[in-house]
Short mmCIF file of C-alpha atoms and ligand atoms in Angstrom, two decimals:
data_model
loop_
_atom_site.label_atom_id
_atom_site.label_comp_id
_atom_site.label_asym_id
_atom_site.label_seq_id
_atom_site.Cartn_x
_atom_site.Cartn_y
_atom_site.Cartn_z
CA MET A 3 -17.75 -5.95 -21.56
CA ASN A 4 -14.63 -4.59 -23.01
CA PHE A 5 -11.13 -5.84 -21.61
CA GLU A 6 -8.94 -2.93 -23.56
CA LEU A 7 -7.17 -0.18 -21.52
CA SER A 8 -7.33 3.32 -23.12
CA GLU A 9 -5.42 5.27 -24.52
CA GLU A 10 -5.19 7.22 -21.55
CA HIS A 11 -4.42 3.92 -19.21
CA LEU A 12 -1.72 2.62 -21.84
CA MET A 13 0.28 5.75 -20.74
CA ILE A 14 0.05 5.68 -17.71
CA ARG A 15 1.35 2.52 -17.24
CA GLN A 16 3.44 3.38 -19.63
CA ALA A 17 5.31 6.10 -17.88
CA ALA A 18 4.93 3.86 -15.24
CA ARG A 19 6.60 1.13 -16.35
CA ASP A 20 9.24 3.61 -18.00
CA PHE A 21 9.55 5.33 -13.93
CA ALA A 22 10.12 2.11 -13.08
CA GLN A 23 12.85 0.70 -14.88
CA ASN A 24 15.01 3.79 -15.72
CA GLU A 25 14.96 5.35 -11.87
CA LEU A 26 13.77 2.78 -9.42
CA LYS A 27 15.61 -0.06 -10.75
CA PRO A 28 19.01 1.12 -10.52
CA GLY A 29 19.94 1.64 -6.86
CA VAL A 30 17.19 -0.48 -5.60
CA ILE A 31 19.34 -4.28 -4.62
CA GLU A 32 21.56 -1.29 -2.42
CA ARG A 33 18.80 0.66 -1.17
CA ASP A 34 17.13 -3.28 0.23
CA GLU A 35 19.90 -4.19 2.13
CA HIS A 36 20.69 -0.44 3.23
CA GLN A 37 17.16 -0.48 4.73
CA LYS A 38 17.56 3.08 2.57
CA PHE A 39 14.56 5.34 2.57
CA PRO A 40 13.90 6.28 -2.10
CA ALA A 41 13.83 9.49 -1.02
CA GLU A 42 15.12 11.72 -4.29
CA GLN A 43 12.95 8.89 -6.44
CA ILE A 44 9.04 9.36 -4.19
CA LYS A 45 10.59 13.01 -4.78
CA LYS A 46 10.63 12.91 -8.90
CA MET A 47 7.64 10.24 -8.14
CA GLY A 48 5.63 13.82 -5.52
CA GLU A 49 6.51 15.03 -9.41
CA LEU A 50 5.57 13.38 -12.03
CA GLY A 51 1.83 13.35 -9.97
CA PHE A 52 2.12 9.40 -8.77
CA LEU A 53 1.63 10.61 -4.98
CA GLY A 54 -1.45 11.94 -5.59
CA MET A 55 -3.47 10.25 -8.81
CA MET A 56 -6.60 10.59 -8.06
CA VAL A 57 -7.09 13.48 -6.05
CA SER A 58 -8.79 16.10 -7.95
CA PRO A 59 -6.46 18.85 -9.69
CA LYS A 60 -8.46 21.69 -7.66
CA TYR A 61 -6.44 20.28 -5.03
CA GLY A 62 -3.20 19.62 -6.92
CA GLY A 63 -3.74 16.49 -8.32
CA GLY A 64 -3.66 14.54 -10.66
CA GLY A 65 -7.82 13.74 -11.41
CA MET A 66 -7.32 10.44 -12.58
CA ASP A 67 -8.71 7.05 -11.86
CA ALA A 68 -9.08 4.09 -9.88
CA ILE A 69 -7.82 1.86 -12.81
CA SER A 70 -4.48 4.75 -13.27
CA TYR A 71 -3.68 4.85 -10.33
CA VAL A 72 -3.53 0.30 -10.03
CA LEU A 73 -1.85 0.68 -13.04
CA ALA A 74 0.73 2.57 -11.79
CA MET A 75 1.20 0.37 -8.96
CA GLU A 76 1.07 -2.66 -10.25
CA GLU A 77 4.27 -1.52 -12.71
CA ILE A 78 5.91 0.38 -9.92
CA SER A 79 5.49 -2.80 -7.67
CA LYS A 80 7.19 -4.66 -10.20
CA VAL A 81 10.49 -2.61 -9.72
CA ASP A 82 10.45 -1.37 -6.56
CA ALA A 83 7.35 -2.34 -3.88
CA SER A 84 9.57 -0.07 -1.38
CA ALA A 85 8.72 2.88 -3.34
CA SER A 86 5.44 1.86 -3.60
CA VAL A 87 4.01 1.50 -0.53
CA VAL A 88 5.18 4.76 -0.23
CA MET A 89 3.12 5.96 -3.27
CA SER A 90 -0.17 3.67 -1.74
CA VAL A 91 -0.23 5.13 2.12
CA ASN A 92 0.36 8.17 0.18
CA ASN A 93 -2.78 8.07 -2.32
CA SER A 94 -5.04 5.76 -0.38
CA LEU A 95 -5.12 6.21 3.11
CA VAL A 96 -3.84 10.03 3.74
CA CYS A 97 -5.03 11.93 0.34
CA TRP A 98 -8.56 9.64 -0.83
CA GLY A 99 -9.51 9.84 3.25
CA LEU A 100 -8.17 13.40 3.24
CA GLU A 101 -10.38 14.94 0.03
CA THR A 102 -13.76 12.23 0.91
CA PHE A 103 -13.72 13.33 4.91
CA GLY A 104 -11.90 16.40 4.99
CA ASN A 105 -12.89 20.14 5.29
CA GLU A 106 -12.18 22.94 3.45
CA GLU A 107 -9.29 23.75 5.53
CA GLN A 108 -7.77 20.50 6.50
CA LYS A 109 -7.45 20.58 1.90
CA LEU A 110 -5.67 23.38 1.22
CA LYS A 111 -3.39 23.00 4.08
CA TYR A 112 -2.87 19.25 4.46
CA LEU A 113 -3.75 17.76 0.76
CA VAL A 114 -2.77 20.10 -1.56
CA PRO A 115 1.20 19.58 -0.71
CA LEU A 116 0.35 15.57 -0.01
CA ALA A 117 -1.38 15.28 -3.85
CA LYS A 118 1.97 17.15 -4.53
CA GLY A 119 4.48 15.04 -3.08
CA GLU A 120 6.19 17.88 -1.16
CA ILE A 121 5.64 16.14 1.41
CA ILE A 122 3.75 12.68 2.50
CA GLY A 123 1.98 11.29 5.33
CA ALA A 124 1.18 8.74 7.44
CA PHE A 125 -1.48 6.63 8.33
CA CYS A 126 -1.28 5.57 12.28
CA LEU A 127 -4.29 2.77 13.44
CA SER A 128 -2.40 0.20 14.02
CA GLU A 129 -0.80 -0.07 18.33
CA PRO A 130 1.56 -2.74 20.28
CA GLU A 131 -2.63 -4.55 21.40
CA ALA A 132 -4.06 -3.78 18.39
CA GLY A 133 -3.41 -4.88 14.36
CA SER A 134 -6.28 -7.11 12.92
CA ASP A 135 -8.38 -5.87 16.08
CA ALA A 136 -8.33 -1.66 14.99
CA THR A 137 -11.27 -1.23 17.42
CA SER A 138 -9.58 -2.08 20.97
CA GLN A 139 -7.61 1.32 20.66
CA HIS A 140 -5.84 2.64 23.73
CA THR A 141 -4.22 6.17 22.39
CA THR A 142 -6.19 8.22 23.83
CA ALA A 143 -7.53 11.99 22.96
CA ILE A 144 -8.45 13.03 26.15
CA ASP A 145 -11.25 16.21 24.95
CA ALA A 146 -9.47 19.56 26.66
CA GLY A 147 -12.18 22.28 24.83
CA ASP A 148 -10.43 23.77 21.99
CA HIS A 149 -7.98 20.54 21.70
CA TYR A 150 -7.77 16.67 22.44
CA VAL A 151 -4.28 16.00 24.14
CA LEU A 152 -3.49 12.15 22.53
CA ASN A 153 -1.52 10.36 24.72
CA GLY A 154 0.26 6.48 23.44
CA THR A 155 1.73 4.26 20.79
CA LYS A 156 1.83 3.83 17.01
CA ASN A 157 3.29 0.32 15.97
CA TRP A 158 4.23 -0.61 12.16
CA ILE A 159 3.86 3.15 10.78
CA THR A 160 4.40 3.07 7.49
CA ASN A 161 6.78 6.89 6.10
CA GLY A 162 6.83 7.08 10.03
CA SER A 163 10.64 9.28 9.76
CA ASN A 164 9.42 10.78 6.57
CA ALA A 165 6.18 11.75 6.68
CA SER A 166 4.96 15.48 7.15
CA VAL A 167 1.78 14.44 8.51
CA TYR A 168 -0.39 11.43 10.30
CA ILE A 169 -3.89 10.57 10.72
CA VAL A 170 -3.71 9.08 13.62
CA MET A 171 -6.86 6.99 15.36
CA ALA A 172 -6.93 7.20 19.12
CA GLN A 173 -10.00 6.77 21.39
CA THR A 174 -11.72 9.29 22.85
CA ASP A 175 -14.54 8.61 24.53
CA VAL A 176 -13.89 5.00 26.13
CA ALA A 177 -16.61 4.03 26.69
CA LYS A 178 -18.75 4.81 23.40
CA GLY A 179 -16.76 1.65 21.13
CA HIS A 180 -15.47 2.74 18.08
CA LYS A 181 -17.50 4.83 18.21
CA GLY A 182 -15.42 6.67 20.50
CA ILE A 183 -12.75 6.84 18.12
CA ASN A 184 -11.47 10.11 16.32
CA ALA A 185 -9.16 10.71 13.05
CA LEU A 186 -6.53 13.91 13.89
CA ILE A 187 -4.23 15.01 11.72
CA VAL A 188 -1.10 15.44 13.66
CA GLU A 189 2.30 17.67 12.46
CA LYS A 190 6.03 16.17 13.07
CA GLY A 191 7.45 17.92 15.39
CA ALA A 192 4.55 18.85 17.44
CA PRO A 193 5.78 19.24 20.82
CA GLY A 194 5.89 15.45 22.52
CA PHE A 195 6.04 14.02 19.15
CA THR A 196 8.26 11.46 19.01
CA ILE A 197 9.34 8.10 16.44
CA GLY A 198 10.79 5.32 17.62
CA PRO A 199 14.07 3.72 15.99
CA LYS A 200 13.32 2.18 12.02
CA GLU A 201 12.16 -1.24 12.22
CA ASN A 202 14.29 -4.02 10.20
CA LYS A 203 12.39 -5.65 7.96
CA LEU A 204 12.18 -8.90 6.48
CA GLY A 205 10.96 -7.74 3.17
CA ILE A 206 10.66 -3.87 1.82
CA ARG A 207 13.28 -2.52 3.29
CA GLY A 208 13.39 0.81 1.77
CA SER A 209 10.94 1.99 3.07
CA ASP A 210 10.35 2.89 7.03
CA THR A 211 8.82 1.72 9.31
CA HIS A 212 8.57 2.84 13.54
CA SER A 213 6.61 3.17 16.27
CA LEU A 214 5.79 6.73 17.17
CA MET A 215 5.44 8.02 20.88
CA PHE A 216 2.48 10.19 21.87
CA THR A 217 2.88 12.59 25.11
CA ASP A 218 0.34 15.20 26.26
CA VAL A 219 0.47 16.20 22.73
CA LYS A 220 -1.85 18.56 21.49
CA VAL A 221 -3.47 18.24 18.70
CA PRO A 222 -5.89 21.82 18.04
CA LYS A 223 -10.12 20.67 17.30
CA ALA A 224 -9.62 21.48 13.86
CA ASN A 225 -7.63 18.55 12.96
CA ARG A 226 -10.12 16.19 13.33
CA ILE A 227 -11.31 14.45 10.14
CA GLY A 228 -14.89 14.44 10.44
CA GLU A 229 -17.45 14.23 13.02
CA ASP A 230 -16.53 13.76 16.73
CA GLY A 231 -16.31 9.65 16.81
CA PHE A 232 -16.35 9.67 13.60
CA GLY A 233 -12.75 7.93 13.37
CA PHE A 234 -13.04 4.03 13.10
CA LYS A 235 -15.46 4.80 10.05
CA PHE A 236 -13.02 6.97 8.56
CA ALA A 237 -9.81 4.06 9.36
CA MET A 238 -12.37 1.63 7.73
CA LYS A 239 -13.49 3.00 4.72
CA THR A 240 -10.19 4.95 3.67
CA LEU A 241 -8.48 1.51 4.56
CA THR A 242 -11.21 -1.04 1.76
CA GLY A 243 -9.46 1.62 -1.33
CA GLY A 244 -6.17 0.93 -0.10
CA ARG A 245 -7.05 -2.51 0.14
CA ILE A 246 -7.21 -2.15 -3.67
CA GLY A 247 -3.71 -0.10 -3.90
CA ILE A 248 -1.67 -3.00 -1.97
CA ALA A 249 -3.79 -5.93 -4.63
CA ALA A 250 -1.78 -3.65 -7.70
CA GLN A 251 1.55 -3.72 -5.52
CA ALA A 252 1.00 -7.64 -4.83
CA LEU A 253 -0.26 -8.05 -8.27
CA GLY A 254 2.89 -5.82 -9.54
CA ILE A 255 5.56 -8.40 -6.71
CA ALA A 256 4.30 -11.69 -8.47
CA GLY A 257 4.12 -10.14 -12.58
CA GLY A 258 7.76 -8.99 -11.71
CA ALA A 259 9.01 -11.74 -10.68
CA TYR A 260 7.58 -14.00 -12.90
CA GLU A 261 9.45 -11.18 -16.22
CA LEU A 262 12.32 -12.11 -14.57
CA ALA A 263 11.62 -15.84 -14.14
CA LEU A 264 10.02 -16.61 -18.20
CA GLN A 265 13.29 -14.59 -18.96
CA TYR A 266 15.84 -16.68 -17.61
CA SER A 267 13.82 -19.55 -18.34
CA LYS A 268 14.94 -18.16 -21.91
CA GLU A 269 18.13 -17.53 -21.24
CA ARG A 270 19.98 -20.91 -18.67
CA LYS A 271 20.13 -24.27 -20.80
CA ALA A 272 20.02 -27.11 -18.59
CA PHE A 273 20.86 -30.71 -19.91
CA GLY A 274 21.33 -29.05 -24.01
CA VAL A 275 18.88 -27.08 -23.78
CA PRO A 276 16.60 -24.42 -22.97
CA ILE A 277 15.69 -24.18 -19.28
CA SER A 278 11.76 -22.75 -20.52
CA GLN A 279 12.01 -26.33 -22.93
CA HIS A 280 11.24 -28.95 -19.49
CA GLN A 281 8.21 -29.35 -19.44
CA ALA A 282 9.04 -28.97 -15.21
CA ILE A 283 9.33 -24.57 -15.73
CA GLN A 284 6.87 -24.98 -18.31
CA PHE A 285 3.94 -25.61 -15.73
CA LYS A 286 5.67 -22.91 -13.21
CA LEU A 287 5.44 -20.28 -15.59
CA ALA A 288 1.95 -22.01 -16.62
CA ASP A 289 1.09 -22.26 -13.47
CA MET A 290 2.42 -18.17 -12.75
CA ALA A 291 0.47 -16.63 -15.59
CA THR A 292 -2.58 -17.77 -14.73
CA ASN A 293 -2.40 -16.30 -11.60
CA ILE A 294 -2.06 -13.33 -12.40
CA GLU A 295 -4.41 -12.66 -14.72
CA ALA A 296 -7.09 -13.88 -12.04
CA ALA A 297 -5.34 -11.23 -9.72
CA ARG A 298 -4.97 -8.79 -12.53
CA LEU A 299 -8.86 -9.57 -13.47
CA LEU A 300 -9.58 -9.18 -9.69
CA CYS A 301 -7.46 -5.69 -9.10
CA TYR A 302 -9.00 -4.25 -11.80
CA LYS A 303 -12.34 -5.02 -10.76
CA ALA A 304 -12.02 -3.65 -7.67
CA ALA A 305 -10.61 -0.12 -9.11
CA TRP A 306 -13.47 0.08 -11.59
CA THR A 307 -16.27 -1.22 -9.22
CA LYS A 308 -14.80 2.21 -7.07
CA ASP A 309 -15.00 3.93 -9.93
CA GLN A 310 -17.77 3.55 -11.17
CA GLY A 311 -19.47 5.48 -7.06
CA LEU A 312 -20.56 1.62 -6.66
CA ASP A 313 -19.55 -0.34 -3.17
CA TYR A 314 -16.32 -1.79 -3.31
CA THR A 315 -16.11 -3.18 -0.27
CA LEU A 316 -16.26 -6.69 -1.32
CA SER A 317 -14.49 -6.86 -4.26
CA ALA A 318 -11.43 -5.11 -2.92
CA ALA A 319 -10.97 -7.07 -0.28
CA MET A 320 -10.94 -10.40 -2.38
CA ALA A 321 -8.47 -8.45 -4.70
CA LYS A 322 -6.34 -7.96 -2.46
CA LEU A 323 -6.77 -11.69 -0.27
CA PHE A 324 -6.01 -13.30 -3.92
CA ALA A 325 -3.55 -11.36 -4.97
CA SER A 326 -1.60 -11.36 -2.30
CA GLN A 327 -1.87 -15.27 -1.92
CA VAL A 328 -0.24 -15.23 -6.24
CA ALA A 329 2.62 -12.37 -5.00
CA MET A 330 3.63 -15.11 -2.87
CA ASP A 331 3.00 -18.37 -4.57
CA THR A 332 4.53 -16.87 -7.61
CA THR A 333 7.78 -15.38 -6.20
CA ILE A 334 8.93 -18.64 -3.92
CA GLU A 335 8.06 -20.30 -7.74
CA ALA A 336 10.25 -17.53 -9.43
CA VAL A 337 13.12 -18.06 -6.96
CA GLN A 338 13.02 -21.78 -8.04
CA VAL A 339 13.10 -21.68 -11.87
CA HIS A 340 16.58 -19.76 -10.43
CA GLY A 341 17.63 -22.25 -9.06
CA GLY A 342 20.93 -20.89 -7.24
CA TYR A 343 20.51 -17.74 -8.70
CA GLY A 344 17.24 -17.18 -7.38
CA TYR A 345 19.20 -17.06 -3.62
CA VAL A 346 21.75 -13.94 -4.61
CA LYS A 347 20.69 -11.09 -5.03
CA GLU A 348 22.31 -9.43 -8.14
CA PHE A 349 19.30 -11.72 -9.66
CA HIS A 350 16.18 -9.65 -7.92
CA VAL A 351 13.59 -12.27 -7.25
CA GLU A 352 15.08 -13.23 -3.75
CA ARG A 353 14.00 -9.59 -2.63
CA LEU A 354 10.27 -9.40 -4.50
CA MET A 355 9.55 -12.84 -2.40
CA ARG A 356 10.95 -10.99 0.60
CA ASP A 357 8.09 -8.14 -0.34
CA ALA A 358 5.43 -10.14 -1.24
CA LYS A 359 5.16 -11.35 2.17
CA ILE A 360 4.12 -8.57 4.19
CA THR A 361 1.21 -8.22 1.02
CA GLN A 362 -0.37 -10.63 3.85
CA ILE A 363 -0.17 -8.51 6.11
CA TYR A 364 -0.25 -4.73 5.92
CA GLU A 365 -3.84 -3.27 5.71
CA GLY A 366 -5.34 -5.91 6.77
CA THR A 367 -4.47 -9.52 6.66
CA SER A 368 -5.63 -12.76 4.62
CA GLU A 369 -8.00 -13.95 7.77
CA VAL A 370 -9.46 -10.37 8.24
CA GLN A 371 -9.96 -9.40 3.52
CA LYS A 372 -11.15 -13.32 4.69
CA ILE A 373 -14.07 -11.66 8.01
CA VAL A 374 -14.87 -8.72 5.73
CA ILE A 375 -15.70 -11.44 1.93
CA ALA A 376 -17.45 -13.86 4.12
CA ARG A 377 -19.68 -10.65 6.05
CA GLN A 378 -20.03 -9.38 3.16
CA ILE A 379 -21.57 -12.86 1.39
CA ILE A 380 -23.23 -14.09 4.46
CA GLY A 381 -23.87 -11.49 5.71
CA LYS A 382 -23.29 -9.61 9.36
N1 CAA B 23 -16.66 0.75 5.60
C1 CAA B 23 -17.14 1.17 6.80
N2 CAA B 23 -16.81 1.23 7.80
C2 CAA B 23 -17.68 -0.28 7.71
C3 CAA B 23 -16.22 -1.01 7.55
C4 CAA B 23 -16.28 -0.79 6.15
N3 CAA B 23 -15.05 -1.85 5.69
N4 CAA B 23 -15.88 -2.20 8.21
C5 CAA B 23 -16.67 -2.36 9.40
N5 CAA B 23 -16.79 -0.48 9.40
C6 CAA B 23 -18.64 -0.02 10.84
C7 CAA B 23 -19.41 -1.18 10.37
O1 CAA B 23 -20.31 -0.97 10.09
C8 CAA B 23 -19.23 -0.95 12.39
O2 CAA B 23 -20.23 -0.10 12.34
P1 CAA B 23 -21.52 0.53 13.33
O3 CAA B 23 -21.08 -0.46 14.48
O4 CAA B 23 -22.26 1.59 13.19
O5 CAA B 23 -22.42 -0.42 12.54
C9 CAA B 23 -17.64 -1.09 12.90
O6 CAA B 23 -17.68 -0.24 12.16
C10 CAA B 23 -17.24 -1.92 13.42
O7 CAA B 23 -17.19 -3.19 12.57
P2 CAA B 23 -17.24 -4.29 13.16
O8 CAA B 23 -18.34 -4.32 14.39
O9 CAA B 23 -17.47 -5.07 12.01
O10 CAA B 23 -15.40 -4.15 13.70
P3 CAA B 23 -15.14 -4.91 13.93
O11 CAA B 23 -14.07 -5.09 15.80
O12 CAA B 23 -15.75 -6.75 14.09
O13 CAA B 23 -13.94 -5.42 12.77
C11 CAA B 23 -11.82 -6.07 11.00
C12 CAA B 23 -13.64 -6.10 11.89
C13 CAA B 23 -12.93 -6.64 9.38
C14 CAA B 23 -11.89 -7.20 11.88
C15 CAA B 23 -11.87 -4.19 11.71
O14 CAA B 23 -11.45 -4.33 12.75
C16 CAA B 23 -10.63 -4.34 10.42
O15 CAA B 23 -10.69 -4.28 8.96
N6 CAA B 23 -9.17 -4.63 10.92
C17 CAA B 23 -7.86 -4.92 10.36
C18 CAA B 23 -7.48 -3.87 10.70
C19 CAA B 23 -6.05 -2.99 9.37
O16 CAA B 23 -6.55 -3.60 8.04
N7 CAA B 23 -5.55 -2.73 10.02
C20 CAA B 23 -4.43 -2.00 8.66
C21 CAA B 23 -3.05 -1.70 9.22
S1 CAA B 23 -3.32 0.20 8.48
C22 CAA B 23 -1.76 -0.37 7.46
O17 CAA B 23 -0.98 -1.80 7.07
C23 CAA B 23 -0.84 1.03 6.78
C24 CAA B 23 -0.03 0.98 6.36
O18 CAA B 23 1.27 1.30 6.72
C25 CAA B 23 0.51 -0.53 5.34
#
């Protein structure tokens, strides 16, 4: 067993760290405050190859492994989880899904600009009444010969207004249940496709989350991903990889808060000594460091499992479940270590605490991860 990262992995991690510190950190507080999408920063991330890391160079991607992706996600999330969710959705849910299940025409038309970061994509599964219960799709895609007619509403869609390409899950044949769902590529600007107002969120406020409305939108059959009825499997398989990305995001948020708390504890004095000399603070830091290390091992193991071509359903769910709890616990304690300063925006930890919460909700809640884990270990 080898726990060492390769030279290439270390370089990727350093590049992501430098980008996060130099390009994302300035302005992150203002973007959070004003819910400003990090458009310029995302453009640069695309130019640097962070938006299509695992896509084959043949389709404009970086041809990297999942470990590299996790390392970059971790570093970027330490500073700006609003930027890293854009990165995660584009890499895991959009590019990976298209490269793995799309046909050549779809890859050339959509994957290439997505992997190069020239455009970004969105993954549209959740609905007002279908979150965890994802098979209950009310959006319909009625077969009309050479195209589908799409009607319905999608909720909480990341990259909702900034995406150019949307992968939309919709029910074609209700009688077939989840086997009647299709995954369709819908372009922004399609007649009948409207974008609702931006959600005013607790955290990841720089990311743009919207409802999407489809009214008699014509989607060519050529834009269906995979065989007829493959849409739900497409969504589940894609989300399995997405969960590694969100686990890495949670790990990064925890790591960012821990690093700030550690540094602050060495600078801030109370009762005549730096607070890091008080056992009350030391115990907090020790717990944070240990939990983060355990989360990191689960994340890297999940990425490694994927890179080996093994089934990563279990390891991805475990990594997301654990890392998101660590993100929540660590950020709360980081605020506590900072005392009153932790409660104001300049010190970053209150934002990380707000950002942490979503990692227990999106791409499958913690409760859904437990369902997945239980089914894997017990059998369905
Ligand atoms: N890989 C492949 N296939 C899978 C699968 C997986 N991980 N999980 C389920 N399936 C298949 C099953 O094998 C089954 O197929 P068959 O009938 O052919 O056997 C089919 O899918 C239905 O599966 P279940 O019977 O297990 O379905 P269920 O109704 O019991 O639900 C669930 C299972 C795990 C709860 C699932 O609905 C789920 O994951 N829900 C959460 C959805 C989710 O993660 N939403 C996130 C929204 S996207 C988002 O957040 C993105 C963003 O913008 C950041």
